[in-house]
């Protein structure tokens, strides 16, 4: 569960794009029920004719260009994830940036658009921005040193009962280490140095709701600590094993619970097991002519249960809504039993919505096992777009106007000048290259309406000095989102560390917050002895009626620092203080985890925190779900 | 402290003689100025924002309120014009050359300011001793190619025909002296200042002390404007704001005798152009040198660190003016005091300040030789306490003294090697004894205004010296209690940062210990054998204030009836003091000063020995005579050692009062 929700990593990868998602057209479903067959037929109708597909769905393809290498199956994520994914970095093992012998950057593998390509300008940008040098390498420990992993602290009777119940269990050090972390900088940095802290003692893979019920029941009986694990993309230290935990820690990996249990075309809902990974859910629905439209930047790896547990947000929320708007029904197993609503009504007035105790509970109350989600037919037409603005202020003013007129495209994002300089080398006549910034757009829907919508948005942009800059530039922006996390790994090979974090803020404070936080980061780095000016940039990634979601990317060259991670953490802490002082929220969608716990009381008031604590107290008095997030 | 004194000497050598500088065109200014006409128009567009909240509160229509706001803006706004500035600069440079021998500026301070202006919006906070202050500030900034400030000036300037407009066109904007109740005025004004600050049009300049200090002592700072300039930081609209304290000191103040008369109750003439023309007479006199010291910029961000929770501003739209919360208010007050202390510390002092101090302590005059000897002694004491003294390096002490005496000859009579403060230009015919007292008082108060410039250097050790005299024992805590009592009593009189009591006490102990005056043991403070003269000097520094406060308390106990109104208070105390002087029972002319009398009353009010009661439209003062009496006794202990027993009772009173 742990999902981070999302956008975080996305950005790194923008350039490449996950191919994974939309593009694949291979049907996989093995089920033979007649209903499913019907679905497939319908899906076939809905999808474009083959010759058309290249043209009109091109946009989708670029985003997710490479299908996953093996044909999709009902259980796409192997239990031994380390076989296809990095144990000490982001994403697939076969996909990584490196500087080749000629000093040119390239991206390996075959999965993404950028895969196999040479990126000649990256070196200059990298060296110029960070003062880094390809001669100065800081390579990671090549493989996990098994002796660094403490032997498991097993609760033998519990393990025996699990096995007796027919559940798959592992004590393998690699399995355990893989599930002991998310993707915070300090977590990945420690792995690269071969430092292994407290890791789960056991990993268990339930394959359905009743398996989870059994596990939770046994955990209560034997008093062990359960930590649900979904996609592992947390960026809030939510997956870290609490150091003070003396009980046996069991990582409950939901990846084998990944079936779509039914699709209800009449009501446009789908009932899905919570362990399913975002791209698999979307692909399987696409095969049937549907989609959820929920596309957090981490969707290649994050899970449905994780989205629910962290209140995730998707790139296209303007059309489809955030996770809380998408869920119709949630089933969660808690130490007290199963919590769920009794019907699938679209809205209820039955006291506070119990879903909101579950959404954002970050694995502290139980395991989300099944979710009923809204689905939509795949949109007829998709179109990217981009607008350049003379400066960030004008860009923000434009986004604000778009929000005021409630005509935001499926996605609209505004990058500041520094990000523009990273992602684009283009010149725009009449624009100062030191100030201009770019907004990327994604429209979706009926062809006619999309074109009309597009015109409306470009007309607004023109009022703020914005100039349409083409589909390719827009697409490029979204593609880069999926590779940015891979880029962080490259940086770490050359003494550069970085991270992103997010907030949400009222419209009138967006500019002030961006400026103040960026400047605070620069200043804190200087005061803490960072030798080179850091990269400190921001973007507006979501618009709402009353405000926006703002992202910061922050990275610096740590040569000459004895404890770079500590410096990094101090700077991030200061940046968060600055965000809060400027009217920003503690988190828009990454969640609190353990990383931001200290500000919870300030954020929701003492009474608010007390309410949450009393729920925890009732639902889980033994603290079986003992990851100690949030509260 | 000693090292600071050395440092200060070397800094002075870097001062530059500005009067020799050639006037030249100013690029920075013109760039900045081109923005300004559009500013007022731009700001007018914002009036609607301001008016809405006010109109919904008052029930008036928005249009109505907007119109009113527009009128306020007409009255207030500056109209900075380069041509007017040039004219002013031309005239001023002529005038300054005639008035002053030199104008000294610390150029490294100017460089710091140039740097600060690049980084964040700047607020200039000069000390305020003379009308010259803000003219000189604008003049200097112009000469150094810095952006011209817009200045918050009191409305009384505006009523000066022509000159008001001239000032407006050289960047002044006008504020009413009091607008406590007028929400719209406050809203327009604060938005006006903040908009200028946020857009970085120009540095804002205002006087923390609120008005010119008539006594040359720094005044208790006001926090209203400080809050306005800090609010854009509190609300996240600016990353930081740089506050630059500026200390302006004069070897001889233009308004010297004017101030003294005002303190003695001659009403201040309304500012008028004809008054200024009469002041042309001053152009023919020699006012010595003038010093402008630009202090280190103080970052509001670092000042507030750990003291202000900015998120308290998250829940209201930022355009709605917010009253500062209790902790913000406390912070503002503390910050204002610290800024004024920086002004004090950077104030350049001339030898005359030392001489004036000595002459005031010797009303019967001194021989030149002993004056020279004591001035030299005092000079070393002052340097040891960190005074920023501009003492000519290569001149003999007697030479320095005679120069000073010459510059201030109108306050002195010198005959046969004997110097005495005295009336020199008095009318030949001495009319009444009252008038004679009055003339002498003008001289004493004029002279005191110079001594007051160095009070901040001696203040803490002097409080300790007095505390040691009045404490019952040498025990440290007894002495500290007395020190604390005096500090409280005088906190309207001097700049004493609230809450710094312990720190001040330790500083005083440290300074006197370093001078070999005291030995501070674990539980005791003991005077050294050689310390007597220093302690005696230091307690005499405070003597006029102790006596003055006693006079006020005696008046409150002996003379008042039930119906003393606030308005009658000053004239009545003055009369009371005058009678005492005429009767030969009081030698302290400073007791006649309305400033001292006001401060004393404020202290009694604060200590709840006097209460204000509103009866009809009059405010009357209700005196708790027992409390006042015991405060007086306590004060009296320092010079008259009789009332042995009153100390404890008054300490008890004091604690109750607090």
JSON list of C-alpha atoms in Angstrom, two decimals, chain A residues 506 508-510 512-513 515-521 523 577-584 602, chain B residues 119-120 233-240 299 301-302 305 309-311 313-318:
[
{"chain": "A", "resi": 506, "resn": "UNK", "atom": "CA", "xyz": [-4.51, 28.79, -2.96]},
{"chain": "A", "resi": 508, "resn": "UNK", "atom": "CA", "xyz": [-3.11, 33.92, -4.98]},
{"chain": "A", "resi": 509, "resn": "UNK", "atom": "CA", "xyz": [-0.15, 32.38, -3.18]},
{"chain": "A", "resi": 510, "resn": "UNK", "atom": "CA", "xyz": [1.19, 30.18, -5.97]},
{"chain": "A", "resi": 512, "resn": "UNK", "atom": "CA", "xyz": [4.94, 33.75, -3.86]},
{"chain": "A", "resi": 513, "resn": "UNK", "atom": "CA", "xyz": [5.23, 30.20, -2.61]},
{"chain": "A", "resi": 515, "resn": "UNK", "atom": "CA", "xyz": [9.62, 31.99, -5.38]},
{"chain": "A", "resi": 516, "resn": "UNK", "atom": "CA", "xyz": [10.10, 31.77, -1.63]},
{"chain": "A", "resi": 517, "resn": "UNK", "atom": "CA", "xyz": [10.60, 28.02, -1.52]},
{"chain": "A", "resi": 518, "resn": "UNK", "atom": "CA", "xyz": [13.06, 28.03, -4.40]},
{"chain": "A", "resi": 519, "resn": "UNK", "atom": "CA", "xyz": [15.03, 30.83, -2.83]},
{"chain": "A", "resi": 520, "resn": "UNK", "atom": "CA", "xyz": [14.94, 29.17, 0.57]},
{"chain": "A", "resi": 521, "resn": "UNK", "atom": "CA", "xyz": [16.39, 26.00, -0.97]},
{"chain": "A", "resi": 523, "resn": "UNK", "atom": "CA", "xyz": [19.96, 29.78, 0.59]},
{"chain": "A", "resi": 577, "resn": "UNK", "atom": "CA", "xyz": [8.68, 24.76, 6.71]},
{"chain": "A", "resi": 578, "resn": "UNK", "atom": "CA", "xyz": [8.75, 27.44, 4.07]},
{"chain": "A", "resi": 579, "resn": "UNK", "atom": "CA", "xyz": [5.87, 25.81, 2.21]},
{"chain": "A", "resi": 580, "resn": "UNK", "atom": "CA", "xyz": [3.76, 25.70, 5.35]},
{"chain": "A", "resi": 581, "resn": "UNK", "atom": "CA", "xyz": [4.65, 29.29, 6.24]},
{"chain": "A", "resi": 582, "resn": "UNK", "atom": "CA", "xyz": [3.52, 30.36, 2.80]},
{"chain": "A", "resi": 583, "resn": "UNK", "atom": "CA", "xyz": [0.10, 28.79, 3.03]},
{"chain": "A", "resi": 584, "resn": "UNK", "atom": "CA", "xyz": [0.90, 25.49, 1.31]},
{"chain": "A", "resi": 602, "resn": "UNK", "atom": "CA", "xyz": [-0.07, 21.68, 13.08]},
{"chain": "B", "resi": 119, "resn": "UNK", "atom": "CA", "xyz": [18.67, 41.75, -2.95]},
{"chain": "B", "resi": 120, "resn": "UNK", "atom": "CA", "xyz": [15.40, 42.61, -1.29]},
{"chain": "B", "resi": 233, "resn": "UNK", "atom": "CA", "xyz": [7.09, 39.13, 4.62]},
{"chain": "B", "resi": 234, "resn": "UNK", "atom": "CA", "xyz": [4.73, 37.62, 7.20]},
{"chain": "B", "resi": 235, "resn": "UNK", "atom": "CA", "xyz": [2.23, 36.95, 4.44]},
{"chain": "B", "resi": 236, "resn": "UNK", "atom": "CA", "xyz": [4.81, 35.43, 2.12]},
{"chain": "B", "resi": 237, "resn": "UNK", "atom": "CA", "xyz": [4.55, 38.19, -0.44]},
{"chain": "B", "resi": 238, "resn": "UNK", "atom": "CA", "xyz": [8.24, 38.91, -0.14]},
{"chain": "B", "resi": 239, "resn": "UNK", "atom": "CA", "xyz": [11.09, 36.54, 0.57]},
{"chain": "B", "resi": 240, "resn": "UNK", "atom": "CA", "xyz": [12.70, 39.07, 2.83]},
{"chain": "B", "resi": 299, "resn": "UNK", "atom": "CA", "xyz": [16.96, 40.92, 7.55]},
{"chain": "B", "resi": 301, "resn": "UNK", "atom": "CA", "xyz": [13.52, 36.94, 7.89]},
{"chain": "B", "resi": 302, "resn": "UNK", "atom": "CA", "xyz": [16.36, 36.30, 10.28]},
{"chain": "B", "resi": 305, "resn": "UNK", "atom": "CA", "xyz": [13.20, 33.26, 12.90]},
{"chain": "B", "resi": 309, "resn": "UNK", "atom": "CA", "xyz": [4.58, 31.65, 12.95]},
{"chain": "B", "resi": 310, "resn": "UNK", "atom": "CA", "xyz": [3.87, 32.89, 9.49]},
{"chain": "B", "resi": 311, "resn": "UNK", "atom": "CA", "xyz": [1.20, 30.26, 8.97]},
{"chain": "B", "resi": 313, "resn": "UNK", "atom": "CA", "xyz": [-1.68, 34.40, 8.14]},
{"chain": "B", "resi": 314, "resn": "UNK", "atom": "CA", "xyz": [-2.85, 31.42, 6.09]},
{"chain": "B", "resi": 315, "resn": "UNK", "atom": "CA", "xyz": [-6.53, 31.55, 6.91]},
{"chain": "B", "resi": 316, "resn": "UNK", "atom": "CA", "xyz": [-7.52, 35.01, 5.77]},
{"chain": "B", "resi": 317, "resn": "UNK", "atom": "CA", "xyz": [-7.27, 36.48, 2.30]},
{"chain": "B", "resi": 318, "resn": "UNK", "atom": "CA", "xyz": [-4.08, 38.43, 2.30]}
]
